[in-house]
mmCIF file of N, CA, C and O in Angstrom:
data_model
loop_
_atom_site.group_PDB
_atom_site.id
_atom_site.type_symbol
_atom_site.label_atom_id
_atom_site.label_comp_id
_atom_site.label_asym_id
_atom_site.label_seq_id
_atom_site.Cartn_x
_atom_site.Cartn_y
_atom_site.Cartn_z
ATOM 1 N N UNK A 1 0.852 -1.182 0.000
ATOM 2 C CA UNK A 1 0.000 0.000 0.000
ATOM 3 C C UNK A 1 0.893 1.240 0.000
ATOM 4 O O UNK A 1 1.837 1.332 0.759
ATOM 5 N N UNK A 2 0.562 2.209 -0.833
ATOM 6 C CA UNK A 2 1.344 3.442 -0.910
ATOM 7 C C UNK A 2 0.908 4.428 0.175
ATOM 8 O O UNK A 2 -0.160 4.269 0.786
ATOM 9 N N UNK A 3 1.723 5.430 0.371
ATOM 10 C CA UNK A 3 1.388 6.474 1.342
ATOM 11 C C UNK A 3 0.053 7.125 0.973
ATOM 12 O O UNK A 3 -0.787 7.365 1.850
ATOM 13 N N UNK A 4 -0.166 7.392 -0.317
ATOM 14 C CA UNK A 4 -1.440 8.004 -0.725
ATOM 15 C C UNK A 4 -2.616 7.068 -0.466
ATOM 16 O O UNK A 4 -3.678 7.525 -0.020
ATOM 17 N N UNK A 5 -2.436 5.797 -0.730
ATOM 18 C CA UNK A 5 -3.515 4.832 -0.459
ATOM 19 C C UNK A 5 -3.807 4.760 1.032
ATOM 20 O O UNK A 5 -4.973 4.713 1.440
ATOM 21 N N UNK A 6 -2.761 4.754 1.845
ATOM 22 C CA UNK A 6 -2.946 4.733 3.296
ATOM 23 C C UNK A 6 -3.661 6.000 3.764
ATOM 24 O O UNK A 6 -4.554 5.946 4.614
ATOM 25 N N UNK A 7 -3.272 7.138 3.194
ATOM 26 C CA UNK A 7 -3.920 8.399 3.565
ATOM 27 C C UNK A 7 -5.389 8.398 3.146
ATOM 28 O O UNK A 7 -6.260 8.819 3.920
ATOM 29 N N UNK A 8 -5.673 7.896 1.960
ATOM 30 C CA UNK A 8 -7.068 7.818 1.504
ATOM 31 C C UNK A 8 -7.889 6.942 2.442
ATOM 32 O O UNK A 8 -9.041 7.271 2.766
ATOM 33 N N UNK A 9 -7.310 5.846 2.910
ATOM 34 C CA UNK A 9 -8.003 4.961 3.850
ATOM 35 C C UNK A 9 -8.239 5.665 5.185
ATOM 36 O O UNK A 9 -9.323 5.559 5.771
ATOM 37 N N UNK A 10 -7.239 6.387 5.659
ATOM 38 C CA UNK A 10 -7.390 7.143 6.911
ATOM 39 C C UNK A 10 -8.497 8.177 6.779
ATOM 40 O O UNK A 10 -9.329 8.340 7.679
ATOM 41 N N UNK A 11 -8.537 8.872 5.651
ATOM 42 C CA UNK A 11 -9.577 9.877 5.415
ATOM 43 C C UNK A 11 -10.956 9.215 5.399
ATOM 44 O O UNK A 11 -11.907 9.729 5.992
ATOM 45 N N UNK A 12 -11.071 8.049 4.767
ATOM 46 C CA UNK A 12 -12.354 7.323 4.743
ATOM 47 C C UNK A 12 -12.787 6.938 6.153
ATOM 48 O O UNK A 12 -13.972 7.032 6.496
ATOM 49 N N UNK A 13 -11.847 6.521 6.976
ATOM 50 C CA UNK A 13 -12.166 6.172 8.363
ATOM 51 C C UNK A 13 -12.572 7.410 9.158
ATOM 52 O O UNK A 13 -13.538 7.379 9.921
ATOM 53 N N UNK A 14 -11.852 8.497 8.964
ATOM 54 C CA UNK A 14 -12.144 9.720 9.712
ATOM 55 C C UNK A 14 -13.442 10.378 9.258
ATOM 56 O O UNK A 14 -14.033 11.149 10.004
ATOM 57 N N UNK A 15 -13.890 10.048 8.068
ATOM 58 C CA UNK A 15 -15.170 10.576 7.583
ATOM 59 C C UNK A 15 -16.304 10.151 8.494
ATOM 60 O O UNK A 15 -17.322 10.840 8.589
ATOM 61 N N UNK A 16 -16.115 9.047 9.202
ATOM 62 C CA UNK A 16 -17.136 8.514 10.104
ATOM 63 C C UNK A 16 -16.965 9.032 11.534
ATOM 64 O O UNK A 16 -17.774 8.719 12.403
ATOM 65 N N UNK A 17 -15.917 9.808 11.770
ATOM 66 C CA UNK A 17 -15.617 10.280 13.127
ATOM 67 C C UNK A 17 -16.482 11.485 13.502
ATOM 68 O O UNK A 17 -17.155 12.086 12.654
ATOM 69 N N UNK A 18 -16.424 11.828 14.761
ATOM 70 C CA UNK A 18 -17.109 13.009 15.283
ATOM 71 C C UNK A 18 -16.384 14.256 14.771
ATOM 72 O O UNK A 18 -15.175 14.396 14.976
ATOM 73 N N UNK A 19 -17.097 15.161 14.104
ATOM 74 C CA UNK A 19 -16.458 16.384 13.608
ATOM 75 C C UNK A 19 -15.788 17.222 14.699
ATOM 76 O O UNK A 19 -14.910 18.030 14.394
ATOM 77 N N UNK A 20 -16.172 17.013 15.938
ATOM 78 C CA UNK A 20 -15.536 17.755 17.027
ATOM 79 C C UNK A 20 -14.158 17.189 17.378
ATOM 80 O O UNK A 20 -13.362 17.849 18.037
ATOM 81 N N UNK A 21 -13.881 15.969 16.898
ATOM 82 C CA UNK A 21 -12.608 15.330 17.253
ATOM 83 C C UNK A 21 -11.679 15.136 16.061
ATOM 84 O O UNK A 21 -10.565 14.652 16.223
ATOM 85 N N UNK A 22 -12.113 15.487 14.846
ATOM 86 C CA UNK A 22 -11.310 15.239 13.650
ATOM 87 C C UNK A 22 -11.464 16.384 12.658
ATOM 88 O O UNK A 22 -12.587 16.723 12.270
ATOM 89 N N UNK A 23 -10.338 16.956 12.256
ATOM 90 C CA UNK A 23 -10.348 18.022 11.245
ATOM 91 C C UNK A 23 -10.963 17.495 9.948
ATOM 92 O O UNK A 23 -11.763 18.164 9.309
ATOM 93 N N UNK A 24 -10.598 16.283 9.566
ATOM 94 C CA UNK A 24 -11.118 15.693 8.340
ATOM 95 C C UNK A 24 -12.636 15.546 8.405
ATOM 96 O O UNK A 24 -13.340 15.935 7.472
ATOM 97 N N UNK A 25 -13.137 15.003 9.504
ATOM 98 C CA UNK A 25 -14.586 14.836 9.669
ATOM 99 C C UNK A 25 -15.282 16.192 9.674
ATOM 100 O O UNK A 25 -16.357 16.342 9.089
ATOM 101 N N UNK A 26 -14.654 17.163 10.300
ATOM 102 C CA UNK A 26 -15.230 18.514 10.359
ATOM 103 C C UNK A 26 -15.336 19.122 8.962
ATOM 104 O O UNK A 26 -16.372 19.703 8.598
ATOM 105 N N UNK A 27 -14.274 18.982 8.177
ATOM 106 C CA UNK A 27 -14.283 19.512 6.810
ATOM 107 C C UNK A 27 -15.320 18.778 5.958
ATOM 108 O O UNK A 27 -16.110 19.411 5.251
ATOM 109 N N UNK A 28 -15.365 17.458 6.045
ATOM 110 C CA UNK A 28 -16.341 16.686 5.277
ATOM 111 C C UNK A 28 -17.774 17.019 5.681
ATOM 112 O O UNK A 28 -18.670 17.044 4.822
ATOM 113 N N UNK A 29 -18.000 17.312 6.954
ATOM 114 C CA UNK A 29 -19.339 17.661 7.434
ATOM 115 C C UNK A 29 -19.835 18.974 6.827
ATOM 116 O O UNK A 29 -21.040 19.200 6.738
ATOM 117 N N UNK A 30 -18.906 19.806 6.376
ATOM 118 C CA UNK A 30 -19.280 21.082 5.758
ATOM 119 C C UNK A 30 -19.711 20.923 4.307
ATOM 120 O O UNK A 30 -20.197 21.862 3.695
ATOM 121 N N UNK A 31 -19.514 19.718 3.767
ATOM 122 C CA UNK A 31 -19.999 19.421 2.426
ATOM 123 C C UNK A 31 -18.945 19.489 1.344
ATOM 124 O O UNK A 31 -17.862 20.046 1.534
ATOM 125 N N UNK A 32 -19.279 18.911 0.185
ATOM 126 C CA UNK A 32 -18.337 18.850 -0.931
ATOM 127 C C UNK A 32 -17.867 20.215 -1.430
ATOM 128 O O UNK A 32 -16.720 20.362 -1.844
ATOM 129 N N UNK A 33 -18.747 21.194 -1.383
ATOM 130 C CA UNK A 33 -18.366 22.516 -1.866
ATOM 131 C C UNK A 33 -17.242 23.111 -1.019
ATOM 132 O O UNK A 33 -16.294 23.684 -1.549
ATOM 133 N N UNK A 34 -17.341 22.956 0.309
ATOM 134 C CA UNK A 34 -16.295 23.458 1.201
ATOM 135 C C UNK A 34 -14.997 22.683 0.996
ATOM 136 O O UNK A 34 -13.914 23.267 1.026
ATOM 137 N N UNK A 35 -15.111 21.373 0.788
ATOM 138 C CA UNK A 35 -13.928 20.553 0.523
ATOM 139 C C UNK A 35 -13.238 21.023 -0.760
ATOM 140 O O UNK A 35 -12.003 21.120 -0.806
ATOM 141 N N UNK A 36 -14.014 21.311 -1.782
ATOM 142 C CA UNK A 36 -13.456 21.797 -3.047
ATOM 143 C C UNK A 36 -12.817 23.167 -2.863
ATOM 144 O O UNK A 36 -11.738 23.443 -3.407
ATOM 145 N N UNK A 37 -13.463 24.024 -2.101
ATOM 146 C CA UNK A 37 -12.906 25.353 -1.825
ATOM 147 C C UNK A 37 -11.549 25.240 -1.121
ATOM 148 O O UNK A 37 -10.589 25.917 -1.488
ATOM 149 N N UNK A 38 -11.475 24.362 -0.136
ATOM 150 C CA UNK A 38 -10.227 24.186 0.616
ATOM 151 C C UNK A 38 -9.138 23.620 -0.289
ATOM 152 O O UNK A 38 -7.986 24.046 -0.223
ATOM 153 N N UNK A 39 -9.491 22.672 -1.155
ATOM 154 C CA UNK A 39 -8.537 22.145 -2.121
ATOM 155 C C UNK A 39 -8.001 23.270 -3.005
ATOM 156 O O UNK A 39 -6.793 23.378 -3.234
ATOM 157 N N UNK A 40 -8.885 24.114 -3.478
ATOM 158 C CA UNK A 40 -8.475 25.241 -4.324
ATOM 159 C C UNK A 40 -7.542 26.191 -3.607
ATOM 160 O O UNK A 40 -6.547 26.659 -4.180
ATOM 161 N N UNK A 41 -7.837 26.490 -2.343
ATOM 162 C CA UNK A 41 -6.964 27.369 -1.550
ATOM 163 C C UNK A 41 -5.565 26.769 -1.447
ATOM 164 O O UNK A 41 -4.566 27.480 -1.603
ATOM 165 N N UNK A 42 -5.501 25.479 -1.171
ATOM 166 C CA UNK A 42 -4.201 24.819 -1.025
ATOM 167 C C UNK A 42 -3.451 24.789 -2.355
ATOM 168 O O UNK A 42 -2.226 24.952 -2.385
ATOM 169 N N UNK A 43 -4.176 24.590 -3.456
ATOM 170 C CA UNK A 43 -3.542 24.594 -4.775
ATOM 171 C C UNK A 43 -2.929 25.959 -5.072
ATOM 172 O O UNK A 43 -1.796 26.046 -5.566
ATOM 173 N N UNK A 44 -3.653 27.018 -4.747
ATOM 174 C CA UNK A 44 -3.131 28.369 -4.963
ATOM 175 C C UNK A 44 -1.882 28.594 -4.111
ATOM 176 O O UNK A 44 -0.889 29.166 -4.585
ATOM 177 N N UNK A 45 -1.900 28.125 -2.873
ATOM 178 C CA UNK A 45 -0.727 28.277 -2.011
ATOM 179 C C UNK A 45 0.475 27.532 -2.590
ATOM 180 O O UNK A 45 1.606 28.035 -2.536
ATOM 181 N N UNK A 46 0.254 26.362 -3.184
ATOM 182 C CA UNK A 46 1.346 25.623 -3.822
ATOM 183 C C UNK A 46 1.876 26.395 -5.033
ATOM 184 O O UNK A 46 3.094 26.460 -5.248
ATOM 185 N N UNK A 47 0.975 26.966 -5.798
ATOM 186 C CA UNK A 47 1.373 27.770 -6.958
ATOM 187 C C UNK A 47 2.253 28.943 -6.516
ATOM 188 O O UNK A 47 3.293 29.222 -7.118
ATOM 189 N N UNK A 48 1.839 29.613 -5.466
ATOM 190 C CA UNK A 48 2.611 30.754 -4.952
ATOM 191 C C UNK A 48 4.017 30.323 -4.568
ATOM 192 O O UNK A 48 5.003 30.990 -4.898
ATOM 193 N N UNK A 49 4.134 29.205 -3.871
ATOM 194 C CA UNK A 49 5.455 28.715 -3.462
ATOM 195 C C UNK A 49 6.300 28.344 -4.680
ATOM 196 O O UNK A 49 7.513 28.565 -4.687
ATOM 197 N N UNK A 50 5.674 27.778 -5.713
ATOM 198 C CA UNK A 50 6.404 27.442 -6.939
ATOM 199 C C UNK A 50 6.918 28.701 -7.628
ATOM 200 O O UNK A 50 8.071 28.760 -8.066
ATOM 201 N N UNK A 51 6.068 29.716 -7.714
ATOM 202 C CA UNK A 51 6.455 30.974 -8.352
ATOM 203 C C UNK A 51 7.579 31.657 -7.566
ATOM 204 O O UNK A 51 8.500 32.223 -8.157
ATOM 205 N N UNK A 52 7.513 31.560 -6.248
ATOM 206 C CA UNK A 52 8.554 32.154 -5.390
ATOM 207 C C UNK A 52 9.840 31.332 -5.402
ATOM 208 O O UNK A 52 10.830 31.746 -4.839
ATOM 209 N N UNK A 53 9.826 30.180 -6.044
ATOM 210 C CA UNK A 53 10.955 29.248 -6.066
ATOM 211 C C UNK A 53 11.351 28.835 -4.655
ATOM 212 O O UNK A 53 12.522 28.712 -4.325
ATOM 213 N N UNK A 54 10.344 28.626 -3.812
ATOM 214 C CA UNK A 54 10.549 28.182 -2.429
ATOM 215 C C UNK A 54 10.341 26.675 -2.394
ATOM 216 O O UNK A 54 9.221 26.194 -2.268
ATOM 217 N N UNK A 55 11.411 25.935 -2.537
ATOM 218 C CA UNK A 55 11.346 24.472 -2.634
ATOM 219 C C UNK A 55 10.674 23.850 -1.414
ATOM 220 O O UNK A 55 9.781 23.011 -1.538
ATOM 221 N N UNK A 56 11.104 24.237 -0.206
ATOM 222 C CA UNK A 56 10.518 23.668 1.004
ATOM 223 C C UNK A 56 9.034 24.022 1.122
ATOM 224 O O UNK A 56 8.215 23.184 1.504
ATOM 225 N N UNK A 57 8.700 25.257 0.798
ATOM 226 C CA UNK A 57 7.301 25.676 0.826
ATOM 227 C C UNK A 57 6.466 24.913 -0.186
ATOM 228 O O UNK A 57 5.329 24.510 0.101
ATOM 229 N N UNK A 58 7.036 24.671 -1.359
ATOM 230 C CA UNK A 58 6.321 23.924 -2.396
ATOM 231 C C UNK A 58 6.083 22.482 -1.962
ATOM 232 O O UNK A 58 4.993 21.940 -2.165
ATOM 233 N N UNK A 59 7.077 21.879 -1.332
ATOM 234 C CA UNK A 59 6.907 20.507 -0.836
ATOM 235 C C UNK A 59 5.791 20.460 0.202
ATOM 236 O O UNK A 59 4.900 19.610 0.147
ATOM 237 N N UNK A 60 5.823 21.383 1.141
ATOM 238 C CA UNK A 60 4.824 21.417 2.206
ATOM 239 C C UNK A 60 3.418 21.668 1.661
ATOM 240 O O UNK A 60 2.458 20.971 2.010
ATOM 241 N N UNK A 61 3.300 22.654 0.803
ATOM 242 C CA UNK A 61 1.983 22.979 0.238
ATOM 243 C C UNK A 61 1.485 21.871 -0.691
ATOM 244 O O UNK A 61 0.281 21.612 -0.755
ATOM 245 N N UNK A 62 2.396 21.198 -1.371
ATOM 246 C CA UNK A 62 1.989 20.075 -2.229
ATOM 247 C C UNK A 62 1.413 18.940 -1.402
ATOM 248 O O UNK A 62 0.450 18.287 -1.825
ATOM 249 N N UNK A 63 1.990 18.706 -0.234
ATOM 250 C CA UNK A 63 1.422 17.691 0.671
ATOM 251 C C UNK A 63 0.003 18.093 1.074
ATOM 252 O O UNK A 63 -0.903 17.252 1.104
ATOM 253 N N UNK A 64 -0.191 19.382 1.358
ATOM 254 C CA UNK A 64 -1.537 19.873 1.695
ATOM 255 C C UNK A 64 -2.498 19.683 0.520
ATOM 256 O O UNK A 64 -3.658 19.297 0.713
ATOM 257 N N UNK A 65 -2.016 19.950 -0.707
ATOM 258 C CA UNK A 65 -2.848 19.784 -1.904
ATOM 259 C C UNK A 65 -3.291 18.327 -2.039
ATOM 260 O O UNK A 65 -4.470 18.048 -2.273
ATOM 261 N N UNK A 66 -2.353 17.395 -1.889
ATOM 262 C CA UNK A 66 -2.698 15.978 -2.023
ATOM 263 C C UNK A 66 -3.694 15.546 -0.951
ATOM 264 O O UNK A 66 -4.664 14.837 -1.250
ATOM 265 N N UNK A 67 -3.471 15.989 0.273
ATOM 266 C CA UNK A 67 -4.410 15.662 1.355
ATOM 267 C C UNK A 67 -5.804 16.184 1.027
ATOM 268 O O UNK A 67 -6.793 15.453 1.098
ATOM 269 N N UNK A 68 -5.885 17.459 0.659
ATOM 270 C CA UNK A 68 -7.201 18.050 0.416
ATOM 271 C C UNK A 68 -7.853 17.523 -0.869
ATOM 272 O O UNK A 68 -9.079 17.489 -0.960
ATOM 273 N N UNK A 69 -7.044 17.079 -1.843
ATOM 274 C CA UNK A 69 -7.608 16.403 -3.009
ATOM 275 C C UNK A 69 -8.295 15.109 -2.574
ATOM 276 O O UNK A 69 -9.432 14.826 -2.986
ATOM 277 N N UNK A 70 -7.637 14.350 -1.714
ATOM 278 C CA UNK A 70 -8.234 13.105 -1.229
ATOM 279 C C UNK A 70 -9.498 13.366 -0.414
ATOM 280 O O UNK A 70 -10.466 12.608 -0.517
ATOM 281 N N UNK A 71 -9.507 14.432 0.361
ATOM 282 C CA UNK A 71 -10.717 14.787 1.118
ATOM 283 C C UNK A 71 -11.844 15.153 0.148
ATOM 284 O O UNK A 71 -12.986 14.719 0.314
ATOM 285 N N UNK A 72 -11.517 15.929 -0.879
ATOM 286 C CA UNK A 72 -12.529 16.318 -1.863
ATOM 287 C C UNK A 72 -13.070 15.083 -2.584
ATOM 288 O O UNK A 72 -14.290 14.961 -2.777
ATOM 289 N N UNK A 73 -12.195 14.171 -2.959
ATOM 290 C CA UNK A 73 -12.651 12.930 -3.598
ATOM 291 C C UNK A 73 -13.583 12.157 -2.667
ATOM 292 O O UNK A 73 -14.636 11.674 -3.095
ATOM 293 N N UNK A 74 -13.195 12.041 -1.404
ATOM 294 C CA UNK A 74 -14.027 11.354 -0.403
ATOM 295 C C UNK A 74 -15.402 12.008 -0.309
ATOM 296 O O UNK A 74 -16.420 11.325 -0.215
ATOM 297 N N UNK A 75 -15.421 13.335 -0.369
ATOM 298 C CA UNK A 75 -16.698 14.052 -0.229
ATOM 299 C C UNK A 75 -17.667 13.747 -1.363
ATOM 300 O O UNK A 75 -18.873 13.898 -1.205
ATOM 301 N N UNK A 76 -17.129 13.299 -2.480
ATOM 302 C CA UNK A 76 -17.972 12.971 -3.646
ATOM 303 C C UNK A 76 -18.024 11.475 -3.930
ATOM 304 O O UNK A 76 -18.541 11.047 -4.966
ATOM 305 N N UNK A 77 -17.475 10.680 -3.007
ATOM 306 C CA UNK A 77 -17.543 9.233 -3.167
ATOM 307 C C UNK A 77 -16.682 8.691 -4.294
ATOM 308 O O UNK A 77 -16.997 7.651 -4.876
ATOM 309 N N UNK A 78 -15.600 9.383 -4.601
ATOM 310 C CA UNK A 78 -14.679 8.934 -5.639
ATOM 311 C C UNK A 78 -13.466 8.316 -4.956
ATOM 312 O O UNK A 78 -12.812 8.964 -4.136
ATOM 313 N N UNK A 79 -13.173 7.079 -5.296
ATOM 314 C CA UNK A 79 -12.039 6.377 -4.684
ATOM 315 C C UNK A 79 -10.737 6.754 -5.386
ATOM 316 O O UNK A 79 -10.719 6.978 -6.608
ATOM 317 N N UNK A 80 -9.664 6.801 -4.615
ATOM 318 C CA UNK A 80 -8.344 7.069 -5.183
ATOM 319 C C UNK A 80 -8.035 6.072 -6.300
ATOM 320 O O UNK A 80 -7.481 6.453 -7.332
ATOM 321 N N UNK A 81 -8.409 4.825 -6.123
ATOM 322 C CA UNK A 81 -8.147 3.811 -7.150
ATOM 323 C C UNK A 81 -8.800 4.157 -8.480
ATOM 324 O O UNK A 81 -8.266 3.826 -9.543
ATOM 325 N N UNK A 82 -9.953 4.822 -8.445
ATOM 326 C CA UNK A 82 -10.601 5.229 -9.691
ATOM 327 C C UNK A 82 -9.749 6.260 -10.428
ATOM 328 O O UNK A 82 -9.637 6.224 -11.654
ATOM 329 N N UNK A 83 -9.152 7.175 -9.682
ATOM 330 C CA UNK A 83 -8.285 8.195 -10.275
ATOM 331 C C UNK A 83 -7.009 7.538 -10.799
ATOM 332 O O UNK A 83 -6.549 7.841 -11.907
ATOM 333 N N UNK A 84 -6.448 6.615 -10.014
ATOM 334 C CA UNK A 84 -5.240 5.922 -10.442
ATOM 335 C C UNK A 84 -5.503 5.075 -11.688
ATOM 336 O O UNK A 84 -4.657 5.007 -12.588
ATOM 337 N N UNK A 85 -6.683 4.464 -11.763
ATOM 338 C CA UNK A 85 -7.055 3.702 -12.959
ATOM 339 C C UNK A 85 -7.121 4.613 -14.187
ATOM 340 O O UNK A 85 -6.699 4.228 -15.283
ATOM 341 N N UNK A 86 -7.643 5.816 -14.000
ATOM 342 C CA UNK A 86 -7.712 6.773 -15.110
ATOM 343 C C UNK A 86 -6.310 7.190 -15.545
ATOM 344 O O UNK A 86 -6.023 7.294 -16.747
ATOM 345 N N UNK A 87 -5.425 7.409 -14.584
ATOM 346 C CA UNK A 87 -4.037 7.739 -14.932
ATOM 347 C C UNK A 87 -3.384 6.585 -15.690
ATOM 348 O O UNK A 87 -2.668 6.805 -16.675
ATOM 349 N N UNK A 88 -3.625 5.363 -15.233
ATOM 350 C CA UNK A 88 -3.062 4.188 -15.910
ATOM 351 C C UNK A 88 -3.600 4.080 -17.337
ATOM 352 O O UNK A 88 -2.848 3.746 -18.268
ATOM 353 N N UNK A 89 -4.878 4.379 -17.509
ATOM 354 C CA UNK A 89 -5.484 4.328 -18.843
ATOM 355 C C UNK A 89 -4.807 5.312 -19.783
ATOM 356 O O UNK A 89 -4.587 5.044 -20.955
ATOM 357 N N UNK A 90 -4.434 6.473 -19.251
ATOM 358 C CA UNK A 90 -3.817 7.517 -20.067
ATOM 359 C C UNK A 90 -2.325 7.306 -20.304
ATOM 360 O O UNK A 90 -1.750 7.923 -21.197
ATOM 361 N N UNK A 91 -1.726 6.457 -19.508
ATOM 362 C CA UNK A 91 -0.281 6.261 -19.596
ATOM 363 C C UNK A 91 0.114 5.813 -20.997
ATOM 364 O O UNK A 91 -0.514 4.938 -21.589
ATOM 365 N N UNK A 92 1.151 6.416 -21.526
ATOM 366 C CA UNK A 92 1.638 6.069 -22.853
ATOM 367 C C UNK A 92 0.927 6.800 -23.973
ATOM 368 O O UNK A 92 1.230 6.595 -25.144
ATOM 369 N N UNK A 93 -0.021 7.659 -23.613
ATOM 370 C CA UNK A 93 -0.746 8.452 -24.602
ATOM 371 C C UNK A 93 -0.279 9.890 -24.497
ATOM 372 O O UNK A 93 -0.175 10.436 -23.398
ATOM 373 N N UNK A 94 -0.003 10.491 -25.607
ATOM 374 C CA UNK A 94 0.391 11.899 -25.624
ATOM 375 C C UNK A 94 -0.703 12.752 -24.994
ATOM 376 O O UNK A 94 -1.895 12.494 -25.194
ATOM 377 N N UNK A 95 -0.308 13.744 -24.223
ATOM 378 C CA UNK A 95 -1.277 14.654 -23.611
ATOM 379 C C UNK A 95 -2.133 15.352 -24.645
ATOM 380 O O UNK A 95 -3.330 15.576 -24.444
ATOM 381 N N UNK A 96 -1.547 15.690 -25.769
ATOM 382 C CA UNK A 96 -2.287 16.358 -26.847
ATOM 383 C C UNK A 96 -3.333 15.402 -27.418
ATOM 384 O O UNK A 96 -4.496 15.770 -27.615
ATOM 385 N N UNK A 97 -2.946 14.160 -27.646
ATOM 386 C CA UNK A 97 -3.877 13.151 -28.168
ATOM 387 C C UNK A 97 -4.997 12.870 -27.176
ATOM 388 O O UNK A 97 -6.173 12.808 -27.544
ATOM 389 N N UNK A 98 -4.621 12.705 -25.905
ATOM 390 C CA UNK A 98 -5.609 12.409 -24.863
ATOM 391 C C UNK A 98 -6.617 13.536 -24.741
ATOM 392 O O UNK A 98 -7.821 13.303 -24.698
ATOM 393 N N UNK A 99 -6.133 14.777 -24.730
ATOM 394 C CA UNK A 99 -7.033 15.926 -24.583
ATOM 395 C C UNK A 99 -7.969 16.040 -25.787
ATOM 396 O O UNK A 99 -9.151 16.338 -25.639
ATOM 397 N N UNK A 100 -7.463 15.782 -26.982
ATOM 398 C CA UNK A 100 -8.283 15.873 -28.207
ATOM 399 C C UNK A 100 -9.388 14.812 -28.213
ATOM 400 O O UNK A 100 -10.446 15.022 -28.799
ATOM 401 N N UNK A 101 -9.155 13.680 -27.535
ATOM 402 C CA UNK A 101 -10.138 12.596 -27.514
ATOM 403 C C UNK A 101 -11.253 12.818 -26.502
ATOM 404 O O UNK A 101 -12.246 12.098 -26.506
ATOM 405 N N UNK A 102 -11.102 13.798 -25.625
ATOM 406 C CA UNK A 102 -12.119 14.046 -24.602
ATOM 407 C C UNK A 102 -13.386 14.596 -25.242
ATOM 408 O O UNK A 102 -13.329 15.380 -26.194
ATOM 409 N N UNK A 103 -14.544 14.220 -24.696
ATOM 410 C CA UNK A 103 -15.799 14.787 -25.205
ATOM 411 C C UNK A 103 -15.826 16.297 -24.995
ATOM 412 O O UNK A 103 -15.333 16.793 -23.973
ATOM 413 N N UNK A 104 -16.360 16.990 -25.940
ATOM 414 C CA UNK A 104 -16.504 18.446 -25.814
ATOM 415 C C UNK A 104 -17.590 18.766 -24.819
ATOM 416 O O UNK A 104 -18.650 18.164 -24.829
ATOM 417 N N UNK A 105 -17.307 19.728 -23.915
ATOM 418 C CA UNK A 105 -18.338 20.081 -22.921
ATOM 419 C C UNK A 105 -18.880 21.453 -23.157
ATOM 420 O O UNK A 105 -18.484 22.208 -23.936
#
């Protein structure tokens, strides 16, 4: 099991916890929209650290991004394995080719 898989499992377990005793449960109790908002905030913070060329800050904020991505996925009932399966499906395909094959929205 990878660190991300272990973290996803921990988040799934904490989703059932009392929001007064778990940050994860508290965030999930606020709903998917709040989880998405928090993910976006963390992504922006990672971008800022990248632009500032702050390696340590980028590492730290990237960890926050991954955590909050997993929380957001949990809030919508999407398993990490589903995302990993999609990445595996795309592996070996040019990004330009993959993007062109997507349905137009």
